[in-house]
PDB file of C-alpha atoms and ligand atoms in Angstrom:
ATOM      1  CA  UNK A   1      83.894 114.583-196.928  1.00 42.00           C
ATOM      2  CA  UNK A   2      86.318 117.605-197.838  1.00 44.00           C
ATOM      3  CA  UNK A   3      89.858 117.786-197.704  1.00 42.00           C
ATOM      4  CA  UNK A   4      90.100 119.592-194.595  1.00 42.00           C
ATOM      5  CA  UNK A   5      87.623 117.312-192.505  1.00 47.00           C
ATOM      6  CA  UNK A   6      90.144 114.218-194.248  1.00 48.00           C
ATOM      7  CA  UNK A   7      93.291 116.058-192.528  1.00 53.00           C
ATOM      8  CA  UNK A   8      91.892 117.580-189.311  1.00 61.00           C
ATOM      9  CA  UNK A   9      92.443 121.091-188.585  1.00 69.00           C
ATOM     10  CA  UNK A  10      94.389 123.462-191.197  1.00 67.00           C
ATOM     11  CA  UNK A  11      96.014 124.981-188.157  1.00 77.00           C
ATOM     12  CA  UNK A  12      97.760 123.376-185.538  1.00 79.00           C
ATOM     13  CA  UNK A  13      99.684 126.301-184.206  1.00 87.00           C
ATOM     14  CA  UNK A  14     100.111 126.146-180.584  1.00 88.00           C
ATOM     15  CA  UNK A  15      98.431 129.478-180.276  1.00 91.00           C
ATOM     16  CA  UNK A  16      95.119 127.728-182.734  1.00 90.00           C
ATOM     17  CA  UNK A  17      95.600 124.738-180.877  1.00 91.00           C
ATOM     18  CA  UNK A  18      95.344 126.547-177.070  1.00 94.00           C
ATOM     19  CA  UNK A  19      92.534 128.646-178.439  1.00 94.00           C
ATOM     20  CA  UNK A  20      90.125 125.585-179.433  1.00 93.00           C
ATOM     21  CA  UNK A  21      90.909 123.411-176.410  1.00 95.00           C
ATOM     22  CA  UNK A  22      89.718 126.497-174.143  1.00 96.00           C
ATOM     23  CA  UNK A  23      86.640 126.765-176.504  1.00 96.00           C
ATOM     24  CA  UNK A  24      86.196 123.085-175.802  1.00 97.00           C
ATOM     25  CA  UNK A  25      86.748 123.541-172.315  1.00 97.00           C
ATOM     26  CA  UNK A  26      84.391 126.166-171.626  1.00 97.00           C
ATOM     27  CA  UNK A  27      81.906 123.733-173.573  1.00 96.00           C
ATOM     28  CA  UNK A  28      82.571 120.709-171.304  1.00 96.00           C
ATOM     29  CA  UNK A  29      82.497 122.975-168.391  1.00 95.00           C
ATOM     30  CA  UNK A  30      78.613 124.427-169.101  1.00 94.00           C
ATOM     31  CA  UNK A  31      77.691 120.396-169.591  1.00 88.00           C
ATOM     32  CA  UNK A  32      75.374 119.316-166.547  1.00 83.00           C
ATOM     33  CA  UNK A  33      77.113 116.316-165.200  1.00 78.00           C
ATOM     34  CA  UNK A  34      79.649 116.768-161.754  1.00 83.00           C
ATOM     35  CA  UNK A  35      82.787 116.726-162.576  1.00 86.00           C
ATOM     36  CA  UNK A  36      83.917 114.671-159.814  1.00 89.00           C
ATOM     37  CA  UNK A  37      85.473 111.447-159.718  1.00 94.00           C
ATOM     38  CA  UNK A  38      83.388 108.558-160.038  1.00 96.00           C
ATOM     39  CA  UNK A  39      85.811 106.125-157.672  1.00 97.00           C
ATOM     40  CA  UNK A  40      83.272 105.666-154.119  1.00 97.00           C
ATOM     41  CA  UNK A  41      85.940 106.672-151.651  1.00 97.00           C
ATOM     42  CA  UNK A  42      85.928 108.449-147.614  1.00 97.00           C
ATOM     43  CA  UNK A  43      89.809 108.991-147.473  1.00 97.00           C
ATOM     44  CA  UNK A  44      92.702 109.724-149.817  1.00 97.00           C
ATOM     45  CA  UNK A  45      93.754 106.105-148.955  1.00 97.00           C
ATOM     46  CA  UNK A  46      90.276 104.591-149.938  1.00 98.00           C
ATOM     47  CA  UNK A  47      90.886 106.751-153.195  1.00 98.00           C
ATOM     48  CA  UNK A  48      94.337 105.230-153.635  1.00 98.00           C
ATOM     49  CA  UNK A  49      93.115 101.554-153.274  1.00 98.00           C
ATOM     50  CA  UNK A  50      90.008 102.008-155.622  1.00 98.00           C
ATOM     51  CA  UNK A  51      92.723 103.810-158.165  1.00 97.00           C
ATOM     52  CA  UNK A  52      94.685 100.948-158.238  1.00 97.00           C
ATOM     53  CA  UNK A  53      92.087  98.291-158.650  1.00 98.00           C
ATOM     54  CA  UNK A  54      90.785 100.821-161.440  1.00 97.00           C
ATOM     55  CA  UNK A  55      93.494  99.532-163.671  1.00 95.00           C
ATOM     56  CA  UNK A  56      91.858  97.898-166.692  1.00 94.00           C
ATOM     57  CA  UNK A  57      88.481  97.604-164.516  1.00 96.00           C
ATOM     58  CA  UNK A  58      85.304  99.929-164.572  1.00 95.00           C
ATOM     59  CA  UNK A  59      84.995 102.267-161.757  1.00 96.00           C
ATOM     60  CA  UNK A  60      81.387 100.418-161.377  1.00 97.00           C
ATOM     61  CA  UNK A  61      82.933  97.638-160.712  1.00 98.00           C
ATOM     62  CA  UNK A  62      85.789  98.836-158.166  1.00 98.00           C
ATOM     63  CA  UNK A  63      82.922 100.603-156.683  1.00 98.00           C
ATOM     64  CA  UNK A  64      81.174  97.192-156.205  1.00 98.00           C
ATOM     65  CA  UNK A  65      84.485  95.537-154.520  1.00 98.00           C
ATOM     66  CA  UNK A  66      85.659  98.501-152.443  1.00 98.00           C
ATOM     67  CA  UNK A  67      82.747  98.003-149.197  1.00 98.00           C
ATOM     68  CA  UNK A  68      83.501  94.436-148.865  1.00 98.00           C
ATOM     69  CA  UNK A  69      87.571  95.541-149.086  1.00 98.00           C
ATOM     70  CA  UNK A  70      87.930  98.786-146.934  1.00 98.00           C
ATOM     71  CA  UNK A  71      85.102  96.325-144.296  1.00 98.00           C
ATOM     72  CA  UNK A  72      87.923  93.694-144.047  1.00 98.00           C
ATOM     73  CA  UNK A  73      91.104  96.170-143.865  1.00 98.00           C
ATOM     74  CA  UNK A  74      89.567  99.554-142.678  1.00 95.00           C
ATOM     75  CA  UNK A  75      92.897 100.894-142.560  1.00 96.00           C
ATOM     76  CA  UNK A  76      96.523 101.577-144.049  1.00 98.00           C
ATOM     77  CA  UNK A  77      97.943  99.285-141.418  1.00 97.00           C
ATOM     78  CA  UNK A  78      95.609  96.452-142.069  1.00 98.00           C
ATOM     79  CA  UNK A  79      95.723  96.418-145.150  1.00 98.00           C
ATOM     80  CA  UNK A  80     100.095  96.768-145.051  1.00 98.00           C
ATOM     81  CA  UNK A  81      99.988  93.263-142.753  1.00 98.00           C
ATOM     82  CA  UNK A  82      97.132  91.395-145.322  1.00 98.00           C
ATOM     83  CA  UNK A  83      97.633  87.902-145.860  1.00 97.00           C
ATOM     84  CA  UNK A  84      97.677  88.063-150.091  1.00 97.00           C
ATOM     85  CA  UNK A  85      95.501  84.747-150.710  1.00 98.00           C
ATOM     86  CA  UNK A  86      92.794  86.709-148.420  1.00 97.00           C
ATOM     87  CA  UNK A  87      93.306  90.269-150.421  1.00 98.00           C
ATOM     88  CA  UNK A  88      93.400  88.517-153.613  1.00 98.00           C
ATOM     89  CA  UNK A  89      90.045  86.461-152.922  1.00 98.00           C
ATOM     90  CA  UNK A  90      88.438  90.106-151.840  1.00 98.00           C
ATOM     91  CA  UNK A  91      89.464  91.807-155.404  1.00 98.00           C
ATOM     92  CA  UNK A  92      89.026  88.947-157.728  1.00 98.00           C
ATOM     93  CA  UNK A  93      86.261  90.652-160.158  1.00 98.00           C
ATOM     94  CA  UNK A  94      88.639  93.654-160.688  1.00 98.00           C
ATOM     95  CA  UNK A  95      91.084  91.620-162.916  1.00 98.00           C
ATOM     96  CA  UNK A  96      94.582  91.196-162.687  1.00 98.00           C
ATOM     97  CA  UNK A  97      93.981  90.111-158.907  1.00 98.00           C
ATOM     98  CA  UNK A  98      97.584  88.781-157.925  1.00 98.00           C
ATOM     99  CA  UNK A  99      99.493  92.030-159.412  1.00 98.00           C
ATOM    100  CA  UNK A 100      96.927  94.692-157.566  1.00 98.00           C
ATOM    101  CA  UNK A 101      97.115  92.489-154.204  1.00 98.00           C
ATOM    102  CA  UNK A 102     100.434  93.041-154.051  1.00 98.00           C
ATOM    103  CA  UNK A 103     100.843  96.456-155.434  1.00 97.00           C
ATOM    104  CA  UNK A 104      98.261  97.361-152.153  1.00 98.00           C
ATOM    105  CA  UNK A 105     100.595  95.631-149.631  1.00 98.00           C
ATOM    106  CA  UNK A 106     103.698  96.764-151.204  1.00 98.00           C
ATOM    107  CA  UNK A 107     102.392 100.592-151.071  1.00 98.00           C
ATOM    108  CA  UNK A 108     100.320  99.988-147.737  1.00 98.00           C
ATOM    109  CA  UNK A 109     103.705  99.181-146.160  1.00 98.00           C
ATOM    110  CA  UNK A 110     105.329 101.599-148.087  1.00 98.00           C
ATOM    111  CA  UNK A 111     103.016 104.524-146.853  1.00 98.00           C
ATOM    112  CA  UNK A 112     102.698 103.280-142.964  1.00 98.00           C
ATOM    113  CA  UNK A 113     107.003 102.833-142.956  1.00 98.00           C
ATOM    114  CA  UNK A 114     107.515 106.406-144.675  1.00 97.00           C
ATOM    115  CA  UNK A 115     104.625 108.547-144.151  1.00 98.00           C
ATOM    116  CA  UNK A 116     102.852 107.064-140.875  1.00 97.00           C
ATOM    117  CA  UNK A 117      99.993 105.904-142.661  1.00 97.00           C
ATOM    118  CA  UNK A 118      99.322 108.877-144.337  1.00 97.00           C
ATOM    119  CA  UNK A 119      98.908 109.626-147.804  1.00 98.00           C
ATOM    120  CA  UNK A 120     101.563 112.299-149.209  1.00 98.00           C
ATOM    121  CA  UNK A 121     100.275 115.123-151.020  1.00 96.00           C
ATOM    122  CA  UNK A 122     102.776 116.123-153.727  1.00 97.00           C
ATOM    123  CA  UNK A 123     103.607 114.317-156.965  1.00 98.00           C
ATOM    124  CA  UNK A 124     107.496 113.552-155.609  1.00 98.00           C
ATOM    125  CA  UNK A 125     106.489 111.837-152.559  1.00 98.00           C
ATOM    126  CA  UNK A 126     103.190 109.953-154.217  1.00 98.00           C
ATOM    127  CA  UNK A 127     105.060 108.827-157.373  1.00 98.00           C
ATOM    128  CA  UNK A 128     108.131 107.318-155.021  1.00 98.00           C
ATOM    129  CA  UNK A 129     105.699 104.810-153.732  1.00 98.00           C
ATOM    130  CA  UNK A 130     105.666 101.278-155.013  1.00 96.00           C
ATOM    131  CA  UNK A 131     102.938 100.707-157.678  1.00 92.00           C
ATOM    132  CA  UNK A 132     102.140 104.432-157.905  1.00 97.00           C
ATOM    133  CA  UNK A 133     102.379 106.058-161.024  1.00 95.00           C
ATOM    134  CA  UNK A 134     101.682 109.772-162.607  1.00 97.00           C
ATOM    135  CA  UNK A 135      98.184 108.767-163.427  1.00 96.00           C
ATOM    136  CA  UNK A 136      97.101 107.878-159.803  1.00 97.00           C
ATOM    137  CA  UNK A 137      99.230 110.451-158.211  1.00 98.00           C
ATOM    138  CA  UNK A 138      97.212 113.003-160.312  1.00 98.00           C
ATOM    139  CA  UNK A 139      93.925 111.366-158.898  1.00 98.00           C
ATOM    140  CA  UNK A 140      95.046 111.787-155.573  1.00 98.00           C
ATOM    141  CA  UNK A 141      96.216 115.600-156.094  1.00 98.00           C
ATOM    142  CA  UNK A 142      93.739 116.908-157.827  1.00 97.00           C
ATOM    143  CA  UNK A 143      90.300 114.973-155.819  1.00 97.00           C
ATOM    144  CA  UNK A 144      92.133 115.359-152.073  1.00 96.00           C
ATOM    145  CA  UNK A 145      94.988 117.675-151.940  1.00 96.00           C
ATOM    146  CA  UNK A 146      93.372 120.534-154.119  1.00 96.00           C
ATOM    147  CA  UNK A 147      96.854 120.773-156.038  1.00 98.00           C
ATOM    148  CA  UNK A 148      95.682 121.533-159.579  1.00 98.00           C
ATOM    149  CA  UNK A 149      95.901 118.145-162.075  1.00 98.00           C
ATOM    150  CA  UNK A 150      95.732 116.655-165.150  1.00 98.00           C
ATOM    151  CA  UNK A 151      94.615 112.927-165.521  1.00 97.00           C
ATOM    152  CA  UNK A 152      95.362 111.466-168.336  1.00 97.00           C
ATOM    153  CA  UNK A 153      93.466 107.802-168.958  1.00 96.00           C
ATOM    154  CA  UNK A 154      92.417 105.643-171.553  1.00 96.00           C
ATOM    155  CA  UNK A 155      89.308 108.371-172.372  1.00 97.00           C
ATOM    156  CA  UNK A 156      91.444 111.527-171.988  1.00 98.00           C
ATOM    157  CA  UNK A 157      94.065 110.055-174.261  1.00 97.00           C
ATOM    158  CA  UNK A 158      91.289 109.243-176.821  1.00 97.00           C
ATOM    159  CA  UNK A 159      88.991 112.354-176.839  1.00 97.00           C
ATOM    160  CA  UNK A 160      92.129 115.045-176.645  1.00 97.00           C
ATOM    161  CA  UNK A 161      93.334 113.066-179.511  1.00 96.00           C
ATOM    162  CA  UNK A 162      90.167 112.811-181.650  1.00 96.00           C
ATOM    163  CA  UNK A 163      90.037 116.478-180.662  1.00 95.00           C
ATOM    164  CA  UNK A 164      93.365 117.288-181.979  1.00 94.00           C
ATOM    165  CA  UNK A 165      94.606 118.954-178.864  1.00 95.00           C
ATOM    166  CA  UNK A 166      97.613 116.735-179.005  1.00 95.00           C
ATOM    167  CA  UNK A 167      99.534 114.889-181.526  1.00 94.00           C
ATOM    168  CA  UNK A 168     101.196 112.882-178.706  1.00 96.00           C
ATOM    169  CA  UNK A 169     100.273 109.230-177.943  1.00 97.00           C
ATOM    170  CA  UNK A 170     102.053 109.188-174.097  1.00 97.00           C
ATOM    171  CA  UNK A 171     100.216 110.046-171.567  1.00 97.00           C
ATOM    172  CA  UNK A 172     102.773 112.316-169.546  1.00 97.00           C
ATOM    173  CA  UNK A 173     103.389 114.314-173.045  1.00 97.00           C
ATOM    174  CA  UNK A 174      99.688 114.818-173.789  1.00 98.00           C
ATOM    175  CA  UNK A 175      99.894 116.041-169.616  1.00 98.00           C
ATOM    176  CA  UNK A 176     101.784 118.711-170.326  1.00 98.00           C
ATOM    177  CA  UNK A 177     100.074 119.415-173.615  1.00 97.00           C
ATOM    178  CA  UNK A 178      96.852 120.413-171.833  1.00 98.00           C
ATOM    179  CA  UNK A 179      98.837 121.422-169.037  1.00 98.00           C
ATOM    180  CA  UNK A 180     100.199 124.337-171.761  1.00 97.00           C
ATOM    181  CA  UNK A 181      96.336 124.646-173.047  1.00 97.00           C
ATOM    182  CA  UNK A 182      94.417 125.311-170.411  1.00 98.00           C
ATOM    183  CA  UNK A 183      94.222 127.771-166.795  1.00 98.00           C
ATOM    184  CA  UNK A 184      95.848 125.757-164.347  1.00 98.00           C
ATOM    185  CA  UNK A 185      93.231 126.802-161.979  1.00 97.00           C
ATOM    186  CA  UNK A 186      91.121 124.374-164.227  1.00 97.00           C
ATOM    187  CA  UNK A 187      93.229 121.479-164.858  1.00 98.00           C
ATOM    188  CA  UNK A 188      91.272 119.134-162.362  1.00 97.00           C
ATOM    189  CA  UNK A 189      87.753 119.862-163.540  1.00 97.00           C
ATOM    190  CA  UNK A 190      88.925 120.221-167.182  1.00 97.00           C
ATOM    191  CA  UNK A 191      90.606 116.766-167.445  1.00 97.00           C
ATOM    192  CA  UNK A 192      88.033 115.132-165.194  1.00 97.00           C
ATOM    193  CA  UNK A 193      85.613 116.288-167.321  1.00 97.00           C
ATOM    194  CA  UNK A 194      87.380 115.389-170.624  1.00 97.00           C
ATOM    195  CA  UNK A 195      87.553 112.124-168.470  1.00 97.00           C
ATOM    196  CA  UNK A 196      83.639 111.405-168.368  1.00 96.00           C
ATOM    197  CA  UNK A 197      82.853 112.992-171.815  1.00 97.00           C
ATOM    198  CA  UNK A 198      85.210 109.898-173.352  1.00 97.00           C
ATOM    199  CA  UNK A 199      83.217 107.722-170.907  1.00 95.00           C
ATOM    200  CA  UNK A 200      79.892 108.416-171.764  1.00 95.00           C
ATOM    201  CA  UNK A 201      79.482 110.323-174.863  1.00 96.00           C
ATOM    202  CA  UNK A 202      82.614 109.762-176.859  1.00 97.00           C
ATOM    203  CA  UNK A 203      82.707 106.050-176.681  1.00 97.00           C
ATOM    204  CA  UNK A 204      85.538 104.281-178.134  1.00 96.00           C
ATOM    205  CA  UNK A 205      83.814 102.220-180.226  1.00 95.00           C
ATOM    206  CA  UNK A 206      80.622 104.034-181.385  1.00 94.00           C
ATOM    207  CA  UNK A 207      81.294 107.631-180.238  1.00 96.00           C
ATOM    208  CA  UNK A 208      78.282 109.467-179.617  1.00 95.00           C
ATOM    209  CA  UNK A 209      78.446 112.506-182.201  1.00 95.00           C
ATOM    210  CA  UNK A 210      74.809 112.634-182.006  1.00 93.00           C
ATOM    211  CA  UNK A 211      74.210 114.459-178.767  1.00 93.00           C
ATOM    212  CA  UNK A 212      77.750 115.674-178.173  1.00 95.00           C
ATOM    213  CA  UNK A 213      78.295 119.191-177.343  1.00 95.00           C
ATOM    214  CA  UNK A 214      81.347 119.519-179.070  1.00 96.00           C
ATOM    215  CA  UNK A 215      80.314 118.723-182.240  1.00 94.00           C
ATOM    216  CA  UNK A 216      81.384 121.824-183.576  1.00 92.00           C
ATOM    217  CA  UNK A 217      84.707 121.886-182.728  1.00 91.00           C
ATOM    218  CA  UNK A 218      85.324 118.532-183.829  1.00 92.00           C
ATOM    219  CA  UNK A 219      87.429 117.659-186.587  1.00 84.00           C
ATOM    220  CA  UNK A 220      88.274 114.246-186.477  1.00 91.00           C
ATOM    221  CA  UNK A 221      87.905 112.504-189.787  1.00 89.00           C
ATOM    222  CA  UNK A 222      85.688 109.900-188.473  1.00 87.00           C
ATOM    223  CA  UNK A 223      82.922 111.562-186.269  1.00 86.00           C
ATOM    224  CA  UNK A 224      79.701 110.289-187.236  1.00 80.00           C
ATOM    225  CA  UNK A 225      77.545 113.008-189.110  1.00 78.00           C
ATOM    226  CA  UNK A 226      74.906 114.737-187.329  1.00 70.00           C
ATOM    227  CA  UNK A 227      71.218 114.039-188.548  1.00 63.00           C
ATOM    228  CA  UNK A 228      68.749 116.505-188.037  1.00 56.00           C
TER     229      UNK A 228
HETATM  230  S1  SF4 B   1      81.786 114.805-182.261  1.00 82.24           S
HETATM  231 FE1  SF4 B   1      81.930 112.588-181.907  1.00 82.24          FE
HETATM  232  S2  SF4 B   1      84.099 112.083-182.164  1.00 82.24           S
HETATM  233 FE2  SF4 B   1      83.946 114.312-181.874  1.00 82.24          FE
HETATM  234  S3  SF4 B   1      84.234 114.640-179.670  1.00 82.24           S
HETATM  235 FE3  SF4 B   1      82.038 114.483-180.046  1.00 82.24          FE
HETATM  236  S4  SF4 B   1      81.546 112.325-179.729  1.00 82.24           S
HETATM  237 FE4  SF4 B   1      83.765 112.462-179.980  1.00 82.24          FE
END
């Protein structure tokens, strides 16, 4: 290993910075797989519900509660009057069962007193709700309300840092670092594609340098050596 692969890239110069993370976006935008969000959903509410049970839980998973869930409250309303011992018992495998049952009712209410059961579509409005954060507000705008996005998760905050796009370790900061890097016209697509590439090629554990496409402009000091 040289001295340069030890210390990342020679130069992190916004401009050299901006200029590899479109490289790497044009790279993760000729890969195959959709770039769409992985969450089963019908409405911007259904996405808001699976969003929040998301939270330390595989989208698999969510995907697996969600029937049984939006079967039982098939609305805002319902699900703003839910008795919490019922919710609860519905989105048990999820984790953290007690906190997300009442995050739902607290934001079901929230959305049926102040919006008519409607889900807002700007980051103000979404982000004033109870239990809503920058993170799901960015789901919302960028999969339903075609406002252009950046989600930052556990996989984006990992790959854009293994990349060296960002030397930030919060996720609104490294936001607005790729936010600066890249089009806004493809903010959604880039970060939801960023978004799978973490979830099934660079794994957090054993990263898969192997059969990644951006092998080349990867410079993190651990990536696992290609073998021909
Ligand atoms: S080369 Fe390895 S560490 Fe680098 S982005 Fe690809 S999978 Fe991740």
């Amino acid at each position: 290993m040289n001295a340069a692969r030890r210390r990342g890239p020679r130069d992190r110069s916004p401009r050299a910075v901006h200029a590899r993370a479109r490289r790497i976006l044009a790279r993760l935008k000729r890969q195959p797989r959709h770039a769409r969000v992985e969450l089963d959903h019908a409405t911007p509410f259904e996405l808001l519900v699976a969003t929040i049970l998301s939270a330390q839980c595989t989208d698999e998973r969510v995907n697996r509660v969600t029937p049984g869930l939006f079967a039982a409250y098939p609305d805002v309303a319902a699900l703003a009057r839910a008795s919490p011992a019922r919710l609860e018992s519905l989105i048990r495998p999820t984790g953290f069962y007690r906190s997300k049952a009442q995050r739902l009712i607290e934001c079901s209410r929230a959305l049926v007193e102040r919006w008519g059961g409607v889900v807002p579509k700007t980051m103000d409005a979404l982000t004033e709700l109870p239990g809503i954060g920058r993170k799901t507000a960015n789901v919302i705008l960028g999969a339903c309300a075609g406002v252009p996005s950046i989600v930052v998760d556990t996989h984006v905050k990992r790959v854009s840092a293994r990349l060296h796009l960002t030397r930030q370790t919060d996720p609104v900061k490294i936001e607005f670092d790729l936010r600066a890097a890249w089009p806004e016209r493809d903010w959604t697509e880039g970060s939801q594609r960023m978004l799978l590439h973490g979830r099934y090629v660079c794994l957090a554990r054993t990263p898969r340098c192997e059969v990644c496409a951006l092998y080349d402009d990867c410079e993190w000091e651990r990536k696992r050596v290609r073998r021909c």
